[in-house]
XYZ file of C-alpha atoms in Angstrom:
423
model
C 87.950 111.493 99.579
C 90.770 113.520 98.045
C 93.815 111.259 97.878
C 96.466 113.547 96.393
C 98.044 114.322 99.750
C 95.803 117.267 100.504
C 93.688 115.392 103.084
C 95.485 115.397 106.432
C 94.773 112.755 109.060
C 95.988 112.644 112.652
C 96.196 109.136 114.102
C 96.372 109.093 117.896
C 98.335 106.037 119.013
C 101.169 104.053 117.395
C 99.320 100.857 118.247
C 98.612 97.852 116.008
C 95.469 99.627 114.807
C 97.142 103.022 114.494
C 100.156 101.794 112.549
C 98.081 99.598 110.241
C 95.752 102.515 109.553
C 98.660 104.884 108.907
C 100.289 102.421 106.531
C 97.149 101.964 104.438
C 96.200 105.647 104.473
C 99.620 106.486 103.048
C 99.136 103.878 100.313
C 95.901 105.615 99.415
C 97.586 109.023 99.245
C 96.589 110.692 102.505
C 98.986 112.865 104.508
C 99.335 111.166 107.892
C 100.646 112.248 111.276
C 100.870 109.726 114.130
C 101.148 110.949 117.713
C 102.273 108.508 120.406
C 102.623 109.208 124.126
C 105.613 106.891 124.573
C 109.056 108.230 123.721
C 109.677 105.648 120.985
C 107.909 102.759 119.278
C 106.829 100.286 121.940
C 108.855 97.096 122.202
C 108.407 93.901 124.190
C 104.949 92.967 125.336
C 103.120 89.715 125.795
C 102.319 87.330 122.922
C 99.361 88.099 120.690
C 97.537 86.210 117.943
C 96.794 87.107 114.330
C 93.935 84.900 113.169
C 91.422 84.428 110.406
C 90.626 87.526 108.368
C 93.494 89.423 110.016
C 96.009 87.047 108.422
C 94.812 88.267 105.020
C 95.220 91.891 106.158
C 98.808 91.068 107.110
C 99.367 89.464 103.713
C 98.006 92.496 101.843
C 100.082 94.811 104.028
C 103.149 92.864 102.905
C 104.233 91.745 106.366
C 102.997 88.141 106.538
C 106.389 86.522 105.738
C 107.951 88.480 108.604
C 105.142 87.467 110.947
C 105.714 83.817 110.037
C 109.417 84.253 110.735
C 108.625 85.710 114.188
C 105.988 83.044 114.941
C 106.448 81.784 118.502
C 105.323 78.249 117.762
C 104.312 77.285 121.274
C 104.457 73.518 121.567
C 102.079 72.753 124.386
C 99.763 74.099 127.044
C 99.724 72.246 130.362
C 96.817 72.665 132.770
C 97.387 72.016 136.470
C 94.957 71.631 139.347
C 95.227 73.461 142.674
C 97.738 70.912 143.951
C 99.971 71.216 140.877
C 98.972 67.906 139.258
C 98.490 67.816 135.482
C 94.887 67.905 134.245
C 95.571 67.964 130.495
C 98.331 68.728 128.000
C 97.147 70.217 124.702
C 98.237 72.148 121.653
C 97.673 75.884 122.237
C 95.821 76.080 118.902
C 93.331 73.459 120.089
C 92.617 75.489 123.222
C 92.325 78.849 121.445
C 90.398 77.661 118.408
C 93.181 78.703 116.059
C 94.297 77.032 112.848
C 97.696 75.358 112.732
C 100.056 76.701 110.034
C 97.672 79.531 109.168
C 97.316 81.689 112.267
C 100.335 83.441 113.769
C 101.449 84.133 117.342
C 104.205 86.629 118.119
C 105.184 89.242 120.734
C 103.145 92.429 120.514
C 106.259 94.584 120.264
C 107.515 92.536 117.326
C 104.273 93.116 115.429
C 104.226 96.858 116.121
C 107.896 97.091 115.113
C 107.176 95.388 111.791
C 104.169 97.649 111.173
C 106.194 100.736 112.094
C 108.793 99.882 109.469
C 106.098 99.843 106.767
C 105.269 103.493 107.367
C 108.073 105.137 109.354
C 109.416 106.948 106.264
C 105.976 107.670 104.818
C 104.219 109.397 107.729
C 105.125 112.019 110.296
C 105.635 110.574 113.784
C 105.419 112.684 116.935
C 106.596 110.730 119.986
C 106.403 111.646 123.666
C 103.198 113.623 123.124
C 99.457 113.019 123.053
C 96.133 114.622 122.236
C 94.895 116.874 125.013
C 92.054 118.755 123.324
C 89.911 118.572 120.172
C 87.732 121.274 118.682
C 85.906 120.560 115.447
C 85.279 123.488 113.154
C 84.025 123.905 109.632
C 86.382 121.908 107.450
C 88.683 120.422 110.092
C 89.663 119.655 113.670
C 91.863 121.885 115.816
C 94.060 119.724 118.048
C 95.846 120.765 121.225
C 98.664 118.449 122.255
C 99.948 117.750 125.745
C 103.165 119.584 124.803
C 101.171 122.751 124.148
C 101.517 122.514 120.370
C 98.389 123.326 118.355
C 97.717 122.039 114.868
C 94.778 121.456 112.545
C 93.841 118.328 110.582
C 91.045 117.353 108.248
C 90.334 114.177 110.249
C 91.344 112.662 113.597
C 91.340 108.923 114.311
C 91.630 107.593 117.852
C 93.655 104.382 117.983
C 94.697 104.928 121.584
C 93.459 101.785 123.265
C 90.970 100.651 125.856
C 91.349 103.810 127.937
C 91.236 106.123 124.915
C 91.682 109.824 125.538
C 90.279 110.575 122.073
C 87.082 108.688 122.925
C 86.762 110.541 126.214
C 87.165 113.955 124.579
C 84.588 113.309 121.848
C 82.134 110.751 123.249
C 82.354 111.200 127.011
C 83.569 109.177 130.007
C 84.737 105.606 129.510
C 82.148 104.173 131.914
C 79.429 104.849 129.336
C 80.941 102.218 127.057
C 82.870 99.993 129.464
C 81.523 96.457 129.848
C 83.168 94.692 132.770
C 83.557 90.921 132.254
C 84.003 89.863 135.877
C 87.783 89.479 136.186
C 90.892 91.399 137.184
C 94.348 90.507 135.905
C 98.049 91.217 136.193
C 100.742 90.503 133.596
C 104.480 90.966 134.083
C 107.899 89.628 133.124
C 109.656 87.296 135.551
C 112.715 84.989 135.622
C 112.225 81.489 134.245
C 113.296 79.413 137.208
C 111.486 76.327 135.890
C 113.358 75.836 132.602
C 110.228 76.256 130.455
C 110.537 76.544 126.672
C 107.921 77.431 124.043
C 105.026 76.497 126.272
C 102.325 77.671 128.648
C 101.690 76.248 132.105
C 98.355 77.232 133.647
C 97.370 76.584 137.251
C 93.713 76.880 138.241
C 91.646 76.972 141.397
C 88.022 78.158 141.535
C 87.963 81.865 140.715
C 91.674 82.314 140.104
C 94.407 81.248 137.730
C 98.130 81.674 137.232
C 99.949 81.156 133.949
C 103.633 80.961 133.047
C 104.173 81.777 129.386
C 107.594 80.896 127.939
C 108.264 82.558 124.569
C 110.992 80.737 122.689
C 114.055 79.757 124.711
C 114.524 82.984 126.652
C 115.656 83.248 130.270
C 112.509 85.084 131.296
C 108.819 84.482 130.801
C 105.492 86.229 131.132
C 103.678 85.742 134.404
C 99.923 86.112 134.349
C 97.418 86.181 137.217
C 93.652 86.479 136.912
C 90.989 86.708 139.590
C 87.219 86.405 139.309
C 85.666 89.496 140.885
C 81.894 89.691 140.275
C 81.528 93.417 140.872
C 83.733 95.897 139.013
C 86.372 97.196 141.453
C 85.748 100.803 140.472
C 87.523 102.443 143.448
C 90.820 100.669 142.670
C 90.639 100.117 138.896
C 93.114 102.885 138.047
C 95.300 102.394 141.142
C 98.119 99.878 140.414
C 99.027 99.446 144.074
C 95.453 98.749 145.119
C 94.942 96.384 142.173
C 98.106 94.511 143.154
C 96.789 94.128 146.691
C 93.440 92.875 145.383
C 95.134 90.215 143.252
C 97.545 89.196 146.023
C 94.760 88.794 148.572
C 92.839 86.467 146.237
C 95.762 83.996 146.159
C 96.489 84.053 149.894
C 97.260 80.539 151.144
C 97.553 78.942 147.704
C 100.305 76.425 147.075
C 102.193 75.179 144.003
C 104.443 78.077 142.788
C 101.922 80.796 143.583
C 104.030 82.520 146.299
C 106.959 82.828 143.870
C 104.695 84.201 141.131
C 103.218 86.765 143.544
C 106.720 87.840 144.581
C 107.631 88.274 140.908
C 104.540 90.425 140.349
C 105.513 92.689 143.236
C 109.118 93.003 141.980
C 108.332 93.485 138.290
C 109.168 96.827 136.699
C 106.832 96.225 133.758
C 103.734 94.992 135.565
C 100.347 95.888 134.110
C 97.139 95.422 136.069
C 93.594 96.121 134.939
C 90.067 94.797 134.751
C 89.009 92.448 131.943
C 86.622 94.551 129.909
C 85.131 95.299 126.538
C 84.239 98.585 124.875
C 80.788 98.626 123.301
C 79.679 101.797 121.561
C 76.543 102.606 119.549
C 78.713 104.486 117.020
C 82.424 104.815 116.339
C 82.496 108.280 114.813
C 81.272 111.803 115.468
C 81.829 114.537 112.941
C 85.408 114.411 111.734
C 86.640 112.083 114.491
C 86.488 108.278 114.420
C 87.795 105.424 116.557
C 89.419 102.109 115.634
C 90.839 99.111 117.472
C 90.406 98.834 121.237
C 89.376 102.491 121.441
C 86.212 101.612 119.503
C 85.563 97.930 120.149
C 87.977 96.256 122.579
C 86.878 92.594 122.799
C 89.178 91.738 125.789
C 92.051 89.282 125.814
C 89.605 86.511 126.747
C 88.516 86.361 123.098
C 92.070 86.318 121.769
C 90.861 88.632 119.006
C 91.956 92.111 120.068
C 94.900 92.281 117.663
C 92.961 90.710 114.818
C 90.072 93.166 115.190
C 92.588 96.028 115.253
C 94.195 94.905 111.983
C 90.900 94.300 110.208
C 89.229 97.464 111.497
C 92.177 99.647 110.470
C 92.303 98.154 106.971
C 88.572 98.610 106.488
C 88.602 102.190 107.799
C 91.475 103.239 105.550
C 89.855 101.677 102.509
C 86.494 103.253 103.290
C 88.087 106.700 103.505
C 89.768 106.089 100.161
C 86.619 104.816 98.428
C 84.085 107.414 99.530
C 83.909 111.059 98.592
C 83.368 112.475 102.073
C 84.290 111.473 105.620
C 80.703 111.118 106.853
C 79.868 108.533 104.200
C 83.204 106.795 104.744
C 82.748 106.520 108.516
C 79.195 105.241 108.104
C 80.331 102.576 105.629
C 83.184 101.522 107.921
C 80.755 100.981 110.797
C 78.225 99.199 108.618
C 80.783 96.828 107.143
C 82.722 95.982 110.305
C 80.224 96.054 113.178
C 78.785 92.571 112.725
C 82.287 91.083 112.585
C 83.175 92.907 115.797
C 80.002 91.774 117.545
C 80.557 88.129 116.630
C 84.024 88.242 118.145
C 83.003 90.165 121.249
C 80.327 87.515 121.806
C 82.999 84.807 122.148
C 82.965 85.566 125.884
C 80.258 86.760 128.252
C 80.389 88.250 131.715
C 81.927 85.823 134.202
C 82.012 82.855 131.821
C 85.598 82.781 130.525
C 86.200 79.148 129.614
C 89.762 79.079 130.920
C 88.989 80.763 134.253
C 85.978 79.073 135.917
C 84.736 80.847 139.023
C 83.318 77.818 140.886
C 84.527 74.297 141.691
C 81.706 72.798 139.610
C 82.516 74.949 136.575
C 86.205 74.142 136.947
C 85.517 70.403 136.919
C 83.331 70.773 133.810
C 86.130 72.687 132.103
C 88.668 70.029 133.042
C 86.444 67.360 131.551
C 86.222 69.337 128.313
C 89.999 69.721 128.220
C 90.474 65.979 128.628
C 88.039 65.453 125.764
C 89.943 67.874 123.528
C 93.076 65.802 123.997
C 91.476 62.959 122.017
C 89.179 64.944 119.688
C 90.050 65.545 116.007
C 91.466 69.015 115.196
C 88.949 71.811 114.743
C 88.935 74.111 111.742
C 88.984 77.291 113.797
C 86.173 79.472 115.055
C 83.721 80.886 112.494
C 83.873 84.329 114.131
C 87.572 84.620 113.233
C 86.817 84.504 109.501
C 83.340 85.999 109.432
C 84.323 88.968 107.270
C 85.598 88.649 103.700
C 87.774 91.613 102.818
C 87.020 93.751 99.787
C 89.887 94.253 97.377
C 92.542 96.712 98.432
C 92.486 98.299 94.979
C 89.622 100.761 94.725
C 88.789 101.076 91.056
C 85.394 99.486 91.817
C 83.937 101.761 94.471
C 80.660 99.929 94.830
C 82.001 96.744 96.368
C 81.646 96.066 100.064
C 82.560 93.183 102.337
C 80.208 90.499 103.488
C 79.824 89.205 106.993
C 78.519 85.760 107.487
C 78.323 83.503 110.483
C 79.670 80.010 109.918
C 81.904 80.987 106.983
C 84.424 78.433 105.807
C 87.800 79.073 107.498
C 89.507 79.619 104.143
C 86.977 82.161 102.881
C 88.552 85.288 104.314
C 92.028 84.335 103.122
C 91.061 84.027 99.466
C 91.774 87.349 97.688
C 88.813 88.588 95.694
C 90.647 90.667 93.103
C 93.661 92.876 92.605
C 95.710 93.759 95.659
C 97.481 97.027 96.217
C 101.263 96.660 96.373
């Protein structure tokens, strides 16, 4: 497409995907506007992982040294039974299938802050606003914002998360694409009354789990509660109070530190409750509008790959728009090149079978046996799905090249540059 600044792109959402996309679109010469419903760049947030192919995206974006500097470096993950006794103590990388000294873990807000700095002076940012209406016409998209402002853009990209408004406006209600995975969860910040440091403590009983996640040596930590719930709780899914009651009721009568964790959930000002879900769509674009990140292909936190898919998808979408002469061809190539990678990572978890959250006593005992085995097993080389896509070069002088997706790829394959890299 035209890359002399005359092609205007609206990115909805200053998320990991949205900021990565904006940064690369600017490098390729597009004029970019980012609209974000929060009043400022989001800070804080729970820890996230950058793994496999996404590490190479971070390197090409120029932010990998800063990610390494912010790396949390969790030392251990302790699993407890219902009575609070230790089942196993493991390296978090062993549990997650990550690769020591290659993959990175850091707070979400730290990553978005670093990405924001790469593009804050290069793109227009509109905070405290959001997309309210879209009308495609010949040659562009007319956008109505929540503030009442109306503007036109050549292209619109929805990077506005699992509950994407852009997706709803263009493709229809979320339930068409929502795949419920059989769990509800709550995450919140709470005081660290246990003196934890750079570690995770996870308590399990059949069908429910509680985790205390200590990032660095801070005085607070992230509390996390998850509950197996076979049927999607549709009547309460968007009601935080009702979701809180559902989670609380599931832990009624449990011991260990569960009462204190429940109290912290009720008192938290930053609590977030939702169902554990994926977004699966037959296509990620329609006309001049496309989706990226969780808006298009949320894999759920159970895979640990949401952030990585956002980084890779945004890089591939920006490059595709730069390589191809028209948006329709670019969007089609983006879907063709990325979909298999997305599907491999979404398939890391199925409905009701999250490895860390067994729903029955028998499944919990099998999991505990596997954890004990991991404690003595040799280190793994990571999961093939994490590195199943080899990135094409960032430089676009050769417009015919495309990435390859292959199951069982060597863990180093996606981190080997295949040519010149854009500065």
